[in-house]
Structure formats: structure tokens, C-alpha cells
Short mmCIF file of C-alpha atoms in Angstrom, two decimals:
data_model
loop_
_atom_site.label_atom_id
_atom_site.label_comp_id
_atom_site.label_asym_id
_atom_site.label_seq_id
_atom_site.Cartn_x
_atom_site.Cartn_y
_atom_site.Cartn_z
CA UNK A 3 5.17 1.19 -3.40
CA UNK A 4 6.55 3.90 -5.68
CA UNK A 5 5.72 7.52 -6.33
CA UNK A 6 6.19 8.47 -9.96
CA UNK A 7 5.81 11.89 -11.56
CA UNK A 8 4.03 11.13 -14.81
CA UNK A 9 2.98 13.21 -17.79
CA UNK A 10 -0.28 15.08 -18.51
CA UNK A 11 -0.36 16.82 -15.14
CA UNK A 12 -0.99 13.67 -13.10
CA UNK A 13 1.05 12.23 -10.26
CA UNK A 14 1.23 8.46 -10.21
CA UNK A 15 1.91 6.40 -7.11
CA UNK A 16 2.18 2.71 -7.92
CA UNK A 17 2.81 -0.12 -5.43
CA UNK A 18 4.99 -2.83 -6.90
CA UNK A 19 5.01 -5.53 -4.24
CA UNK A 20 2.68 -7.73 -2.29
CA UNK A 21 2.31 -8.91 1.24
CA UNK A 22 -0.65 -10.90 2.38
CA UNK A 23 -2.90 -12.34 5.07
CA UNK A 24 -6.10 -11.53 6.92
CA UNK A 25 -6.88 -8.70 9.31
CA UNK A 26 -7.37 -9.55 12.94
CA UNK A 27 -9.82 -6.96 14.33
CA UNK A 28 -9.13 -5.53 17.74
CA UNK A 29 -8.39 -2.41 19.71
CA UNK A 30 -5.89 -0.01 18.19
CA UNK A 31 -2.57 -0.16 19.99
CA UNK A 32 -0.12 2.74 20.13
CA UNK A 33 3.15 0.99 20.88
CA UNK A 34 4.77 -2.37 20.37
CA UNK A 35 5.33 -4.43 23.54
CA UNK A 36 8.80 -4.91 24.95
CA UNK A 37 10.72 -7.76 23.30
CA UNK A 38 11.52 -11.06 24.94
CA UNK A 39 14.52 -11.63 22.69
CA UNK A 40 16.68 -9.81 20.17
CA UNK A 41 14.93 -8.71 17.00
CA UNK A 42 15.29 -11.25 14.20
CA UNK A 43 17.04 -10.17 11.01
CA UNK A 44 14.76 -9.14 8.14
CA UNK A 45 13.97 -11.85 5.60
CA UNK A 46 15.66 -11.68 2.24
CA UNK A 47 13.55 -11.23 -0.86
CA UNK A 48 15.37 -14.10 -2.56
CA UNK A 49 13.85 -16.50 -0.03
CA UNK A 50 10.41 -16.22 -1.60
CA UNK A 51 11.12 -16.86 -5.26
CA UNK A 52 8.90 -19.49 -6.88
CA UNK A 53 9.18 -20.82 -10.41
CA UNK A 54 6.04 -19.89 -12.32
CA UNK A 55 4.17 -22.75 -13.97
CA UNK A 56 3.41 -22.17 -17.61
CA UNK A 57 -0.20 -23.36 -17.48
CA UNK A 58 -1.81 -21.45 -14.63
CA UNK A 59 -1.41 -18.01 -13.08
CA UNK A 60 -3.58 -19.20 -10.18
CA UNK A 61 -1.27 -22.15 -9.55
CA UNK A 62 1.72 -19.82 -9.49
CA UNK A 63 0.23 -17.61 -6.78
CA UNK A 64 -0.98 -20.58 -4.76
CA UNK A 65 2.57 -21.96 -4.79
CA UNK A 66 3.99 -18.54 -3.92
CA UNK A 67 1.69 -18.15 -0.93
CA UNK A 68 2.49 -21.67 0.29
CA UNK A 69 6.22 -21.00 -0.01
CA UNK A 70 6.00 -17.71 1.86
CA UNK A 71 4.05 -19.28 4.69
CA UNK A 72 6.49 -22.18 4.95
CA UNK A 73 9.34 -19.65 5.14
CA UNK A 74 7.69 -17.92 8.09
CA UNK A 75 6.55 -14.91 6.06
CA UNK A 76 3.09 -13.34 5.77
CA UNK A 77 2.97 -12.98 9.54
CA UNK A 78 -0.38 -12.01 11.06
CA UNK A 79 0.72 -10.40 14.37
CA UNK A 80 -0.18 -6.72 14.59
CA UNK A 81 2.22 -6.09 17.51
CA UNK A 82 4.98 -8.73 17.32
CA UNK A 83 6.99 -8.93 20.53
CA UNK A 84 10.23 -9.64 18.67
CA UNK A 85 10.12 -6.34 16.72
CA UNK A 86 9.64 -3.37 19.06
CA UNK A 87 9.99 0.16 17.71
CA UNK A 88 10.75 3.49 19.35
CA UNK A 89 9.67 7.07 18.67
CA UNK A 90 12.92 7.62 16.77
CA UNK A 91 12.25 4.52 14.68
CA UNK A 92 8.75 5.80 13.93
CA UNK A 93 10.13 9.20 12.91
CA UNK A 94 12.76 7.78 10.56
CA UNK A 95 10.42 5.20 9.02
CA UNK A 96 7.74 7.82 8.36
CA UNK A 97 10.27 9.99 6.52
CA UNK A 98 11.33 7.03 4.37
CA UNK A 99 7.79 5.87 3.58
CA UNK A 100 6.00 9.23 3.14
CA UNK A 101 8.74 11.57 1.90
CA UNK A 102 10.78 9.38 -0.44
CA UNK A 103 9.95 7.53 -3.64
CA UNK A 104 11.69 4.48 -5.04
CA UNK A 105 10.79 4.68 -8.74
CA UNK A 106 10.44 7.38 -11.36
CA UNK A 107 9.50 7.75 -15.01
CA UNK A 108 12.39 8.33 -17.42
CA UNK A 109 11.14 8.81 -20.95
CA UNK A 110 8.92 5.81 -21.59
CA UNK A 111 10.41 3.65 -18.83
CA UNK A 112 9.89 3.23 -15.09
CA UNK A 113 13.26 3.04 -13.35
CA UNK A 114 14.34 2.35 -9.78
CA UNK A 115 15.92 5.49 -8.38
CA UNK A 116 15.52 6.65 -4.80
CA UNK A 117 14.68 10.34 -4.50
CA UNK A 118 13.02 12.69 -2.00
CA UNK A 119 9.46 13.84 -2.58
CA UNK A 120 6.81 15.96 -0.85
CA UNK A 121 4.01 14.93 1.47
CA UNK A 122 0.85 14.05 -0.46
CA UNK A 123 -2.55 12.92 0.80
CA UNK A 124 -6.29 13.29 0.24
CA UNK A 125 -8.35 16.34 1.23
CA UNK A 126 -11.81 15.39 -0.01
CA UNK A 127 -13.70 12.34 1.28
CA UNK A 128 -12.42 9.07 -0.18
CA UNK A 129 -15.16 7.09 -1.93
CA UNK A 130 -14.08 3.53 -2.75
CA UNK A 131 -15.83 1.34 -5.29
CA UNK A 132 -15.04 -2.36 -5.59
CA UNK A 133 -15.48 -3.94 -9.05
CA UNK A 134 -14.87 -7.58 -9.97
CA UNK A 135 -14.13 -9.31 -13.24
CA UNK A 136 -16.51 -11.94 -14.57
CA UNK A 137 -14.34 -14.83 -13.35
CA UNK A 138 -14.70 -13.94 -9.64
CA UNK A 139 -17.42 -16.10 -8.00
CA UNK A 140 -20.36 -14.29 -6.42
CA UNK A 141 -19.53 -15.73 -2.99
CA UNK A 142 -15.99 -14.31 -3.17
CA UNK A 143 -17.32 -10.94 -4.28
CA UNK A 144 -19.70 -10.78 -1.32
CA UNK A 145 -16.99 -11.79 1.16
CA UNK A 146 -14.48 -9.30 -0.22
CA UNK A 147 -17.03 -6.48 -0.19
CA UNK A 148 -17.63 -7.06 3.51
CA UNK A 149 -13.89 -7.17 4.16
CA UNK A 150 -13.12 -3.97 2.23
CA UNK A 151 -16.06 -2.14 3.80
CA UNK A 152 -14.77 -2.96 7.28
CA UNK A 153 -11.22 -2.05 6.34
CA UNK A 154 -12.31 1.29 4.86
CA UNK A 155 -13.96 2.12 8.18
CA UNK A 156 -10.75 1.20 9.99
CA UNK A 157 -8.67 3.43 7.71
CA UNK A 158 -11.12 6.27 8.33
CA UNK A 159 -10.78 5.90 12.10
CA UNK A 160 -6.99 5.90 11.88
CA UNK A 161 -6.68 8.93 9.60
CA UNK A 162 -9.73 10.97 10.56
CA UNK A 163 -10.43 11.18 6.83
CA UNK A 164 -13.95 10.29 5.61
CA UNK A 165 -13.58 6.95 3.77
CA UNK A 166 -16.50 4.85 2.60
CA UNK A 167 -17.42 2.16 0.09
CA UNK A 168 -19.92 3.38 -2.52
CA UNK A 169 -21.71 2.18 -5.63
CA UNK A 170 -21.58 5.49 -7.53
CA UNK A 171 -19.42 8.61 -7.78
CA UNK A 172 -16.25 6.85 -6.61
CA UNK A 173 -12.83 8.47 -6.63
CA UNK A 174 -10.88 5.39 -5.47
CA UNK A 175 -11.57 2.40 -7.73
CA UNK A 176 -10.56 -1.12 -6.65
CA UNK A 177 -10.50 -3.46 -9.66
CA UNK A 178 -10.19 -7.22 -9.10
CA UNK A 179 -9.42 -8.69 -12.53
CA UNK A 180 -7.75 -11.73 -14.06
CA UNK A 181 -4.84 -11.77 -16.50
CA UNK A 182 -6.90 -11.38 -19.68
CA UNK A 183 -9.11 -8.65 -18.21
CA UNK A 184 -6.11 -6.68 -16.95
CA UNK A 185 -4.36 -6.83 -20.31
CA UNK A 186 -7.44 -5.27 -21.93
CA UNK A 187 -8.11 -2.72 -19.18
CA UNK A 188 -6.61 0.40 -20.80
CA UNK A 189 -9.92 1.84 -22.15
CA UNK A 190 -11.50 1.48 -18.73
CA UNK A 191 -8.60 3.22 -16.98
CA UNK A 192 -8.81 6.05 -19.50
CA UNK A 193 -12.50 6.51 -18.70
CA UNK A 194 -11.85 6.49 -14.96
CA UNK A 195 -8.94 8.95 -15.11
CA UNK A 196 -9.02 11.05 -18.31
CA UNK A 197 -5.50 12.07 -19.30
CA UNK A 198 -3.79 9.01 -17.84
CA UNK A 199 -0.49 8.57 -19.69
CA UNK A 200 0.66 5.68 -21.86
CA UNK A 201 3.51 4.72 -19.52
CA UNK A 202 0.98 4.05 -16.76
CA UNK A 203 -1.33 2.12 -19.09
CA UNK A 204 1.60 -0.02 -20.24
CA UNK A 205 2.62 -0.65 -16.62
CA UNK A 206 -0.78 -2.12 -15.80
CA UNK A 207 -1.09 -4.09 -19.04
CA UNK A 208 2.39 -5.64 -18.82
CA UNK A 209 2.38 -6.38 -15.08
CA UNK A 210 4.88 -9.19 -14.42
CA UNK A 211 4.06 -12.14 -12.17
CA UNK A 212 6.41 -10.67 -9.56
CA UNK A 213 3.73 -8.00 -8.96
CA UNK A 214 0.49 -9.21 -7.40
CA UNK A 215 -1.25 -5.84 -7.07
CA UNK A 216 -0.64 -2.13 -7.38
CA UNK A 217 -2.22 1.22 -6.61
CA UNK A 218 -2.16 4.31 -8.81
CA UNK A 219 -2.85 7.61 -7.03
CA UNK A 220 -3.35 10.79 -9.05
CA UNK A 221 -3.16 14.52 -8.37
CA UNK A 222 -4.75 16.96 -10.79
CA UNK A 223 -3.86 20.52 -11.79
CA UNK A 224 -0.28 20.31 -10.60
CA UNK A 225 -1.15 20.08 -6.89
CA UNK A 226 0.07 17.61 -4.27
CA UNK A 227 -3.47 16.64 -3.25
CA UNK A 228 -4.68 13.19 -4.25
CA UNK A 229 -7.94 13.36 -6.18
CA UNK A 230 -8.24 9.89 -7.76
CA UNK A 231 -6.84 6.42 -7.21
CA UNK A 232 -7.07 3.01 -8.84
CA UNK A 233 -6.00 -0.23 -7.19
CA UNK A 234 -5.57 -3.28 -9.42
CA UNK A 235 -5.74 -6.67 -7.68
CA UNK A 236 -5.13 -9.99 -9.43
CA UNK A 237 -8.28 -12.15 -9.30
CA UNK A 238 -6.09 -15.28 -9.43
CA UNK A 239 -4.73 -14.67 -5.92
CA UNK A 240 -5.79 -17.06 -3.16
CA UNK A 241 -7.81 -15.45 -0.37
CA UNK A 242 -4.92 -14.85 2.02
CA UNK A 243 -2.84 -13.04 -0.59
CA UNK A 244 -5.80 -11.19 -2.09
CA UNK A 245 -6.75 -9.74 1.27
CA UNK A 246 -3.13 -8.78 1.83
CA UNK A 247 -3.33 -6.73 -1.34
CA UNK A 248 -6.37 -4.90 -0.01
CA UNK A 249 -4.50 -4.15 3.21
CA UNK A 250 -1.41 -2.77 1.56
CA UNK A 251 -2.67 -1.02 -1.54
CA UNK A 252 -5.62 0.77 0.06
CA UNK A 253 -3.36 2.01 2.87
CA UNK A 254 -0.60 3.10 0.51
CA UNK A 255 -3.15 4.81 -1.70
CA UNK A 256 -3.86 7.15 1.21
CA UNK A 257 -0.42 8.75 0.76
CA UNK A 258 2.37 6.40 1.89
CA UNK A 259 4.08 5.80 -1.47
CA UNK A 260 7.38 4.12 -0.58
CA UNK A 261 8.70 0.85 0.81
CA UNK A 262 11.73 0.56 3.07
CA UNK A 263 13.67 -2.37 4.57
CA UNK A 264 13.74 -0.34 7.82
CA UNK A 265 9.96 -0.54 8.10
CA UNK A 266 9.48 -3.42 10.55
CA UNK A 267 7.01 -4.63 11.63
CA UNK A 268 5.20 -3.30 8.58
CA UNK A 269 3.49 -4.01 5.30
CA UNK A 270 5.59 -1.29 3.70
CA UNK A 271 8.68 -3.23 2.66
CA UNK A 272 9.58 -5.66 -0.12
CA UNK A 273 9.93 -8.88 1.86
CA UNK A 274 6.30 -9.97 2.46
CA UNK A 275 7.32 -10.48 6.09
CA UNK A 276 3.98 -9.15 7.35
CA UNK A 277 0.50 -9.65 5.99
CA UNK A 278 -1.58 -7.32 8.13
CA UNK A 279 -1.68 -3.65 8.97
CA UNK A 280 0.56 -3.57 12.04
CA UNK A 281 0.60 -1.11 14.93
CA UNK A 282 3.56 0.61 13.26
CA UNK A 283 1.55 1.01 10.05
CA UNK A 284 -1.36 2.42 12.04
CA UNK A 285 0.93 5.05 13.55
CA UNK A 286 2.23 5.99 10.09
CA UNK A 287 -1.33 6.60 8.91
CA UNK A 288 -2.13 8.69 11.99
CA UNK A 289 0.97 10.80 11.37
CA UNK A 290 0.21 11.25 7.68
CA UNK A 291 -3.13 12.92 8.43
CA UNK A 292 -2.02 14.93 11.46
CA UNK A 293 -2.97 18.56 10.59
CA UNK A 294 0.42 19.79 11.81
CA UNK A 295 1.90 18.19 8.69
CA UNK A 296 0.93 20.13 5.58
CA UNK A 297 0.54 18.85 2.05
CA UNK A 298 3.62 19.77 0.00
CA UNK A 299 6.08 19.66 2.94
CA UNK A 300 9.57 18.30 2.30
CA UNK A 301 11.74 16.48 4.81
CA UNK A 302 13.73 19.48 6.05
CA UNK A 303 10.60 21.39 7.01
CA UNK A 304 8.60 18.39 8.15
CA UNK A 305 11.23 16.53 10.21
CA UNK A 306 10.86 18.57 13.47
CA UNK A 307 7.07 18.22 13.29
CA UNK A 308 7.34 14.50 12.58
CA UNK A 309 9.63 14.12 15.61
CA UNK A 310 7.10 15.78 17.93
CA UNK A 311 4.18 13.73 16.61
CA UNK A 312 6.13 10.46 16.89
CA UNK A 313 7.10 11.23 20.50
CA UNK A 314 3.47 11.97 21.38
CA UNK A 315 2.20 8.78 19.76
CA UNK A 316 4.80 6.70 21.58
CA UNK A 317 4.10 8.28 24.96
CA UNK A 318 7.16 10.52 25.03
CA UNK A 319 9.75 7.77 24.60
CA UNK A 320 12.71 8.13 22.25
#
């Protein structure tokens, strides 16, 4: 996930990686259990490369998902016993995920360049609308609508922010489209977010196969408050990977723009190690919407507050 300052008075946050699996409902946990063994090393991104077939985008993503699963990635545990985290871990990971960005716009290009940023999030109620391309079967549409509706309610409980799925007057659009539909999507994006810049339109149109989904979050009038968002999900993804995109992009669109290799167990890294919103991710969302953290804060001002919140969430441990 990247946070990019774009032209025309908008702020773009775009997620450039995918993890994937299904959500296992259950009670919210506030700490990872104690480990039974030493934490395993993080997986390397090179482990999950798959050669793309020339005849089918769907076949490519089916092969990618199969390879990830066979490599032990796309894990579905929300509180894995082999990856405990402390209050200090939570503090440092929150700073990396919420107060740093990995990419920026330079001229007409998006470049990888780590840099600090300010805390951004929503103030108004988030109204999500799910739209599907013509190639998505009706049965898949119905199943995904139920899934996203339940997940939106979960995000609302975690953040305290009103979040719902609507049919009209949306400010967070979730577009599930195939390759041809995405390449012709620029006019639709321009209608949804007037003033969207050409760099962003080109990013969506020219999305490489290494990117399964992304989220674009926008702030208007030069503020640090999110007012609009668009998530783009590839319709060619198999169910496990498609639902993983919903998990990650809708959560990151709430205001967690970065990925970090330190974020474990978490969706918010580039390895596809986890496929569900973990207990660590839940704590990050709780912290993001804690009223003691103010929109526009930078790390120096926010760090002492983040430390106190992390200690409280973890029961006072360090």
C-alpha cells in the first residue's frame, strides 16, 4: 500500500500488493498468544513468482494462488502462535504503516521512495458501494455482497467509524472488473472523483499482473481527511484471492497506507504471508481511529500517544 501526493488537490493512496484468503468470524482478540517455538523468518517475495500464461489472466491468478498455498503462504490464522507481538512491536508497526509511505509521484511516474507522512483517516461516515463487471456471475456477485457487507460491519466495530454498504450516494466505491473493463475504466473514475489526475488514471489502466488489486483514497481541498476512495479488484481472481483483496484494500482505504516487512502477523506487508485481517491488524485499526490521535499528526508528535495506546491495548505489557 502506498500513499502518493498527486496533482489537482487530491491525495492518492494506492495499494500495490495482494494477500488473500477468507475471513474466519469470531470474537475480537486483543493480544497474540504466547509462542510455542521461535518465530519463523518472514517469507521472501521471490518465493511466490509464477510465470504468467499468455492466454488467460484467470489461469495466471489460479496458478499464483496455488503456488502461494503450496509455499505455506496465504495463512488464515488470525492469532498465530508462532508470531507473538508486544506493545512495543505494535507501536513501531503502527508508525511504519500509518505514518510512512512507500511510493510517490515524480513528474508523470510513480516511484518507490520511503518517506514520512501525516496521519490521515475518514471523518464522515463511510458508504461503500460494490459494483461488478458484466463477466462476474450473479451467484458470485451475491456471495461477495454478503461478504463485503459483513466485513464493513466488522471494520465499523473496530474503528468506531460508521461504515455501511449502500446502493446510492457512496463515497467508497469497490469495482470488480476484468482486464478489458479496467483498461477502459478512466471515464468512470473521472465521474466518480472529478479532478482525478492522469498519473492515477494511467496507474489503473496499466496495472501489471504483479498487482491483483489496489485502493485509491482521496482528500479534497488540501486537507488530510479522506473524502473519497475507489478500490479496484480483478474479476479474474479465484475466490480465495478475491476475498483477500477485499480484506486488505478496504482496511487500507481506512487510512493505513503503507506496507512493512516488520508487520507480522499482518496483511500489511509484501509477502502474502497472511490472508486474513489478523489481531495485529485489528489493533492497528483501533489505534488509527483513537481520538487521542489527530488527523495531520506526524511521527514526532504522535509517537508518545501511540506508545500509550499500544500499551493499553496490550494490557500494559511492553
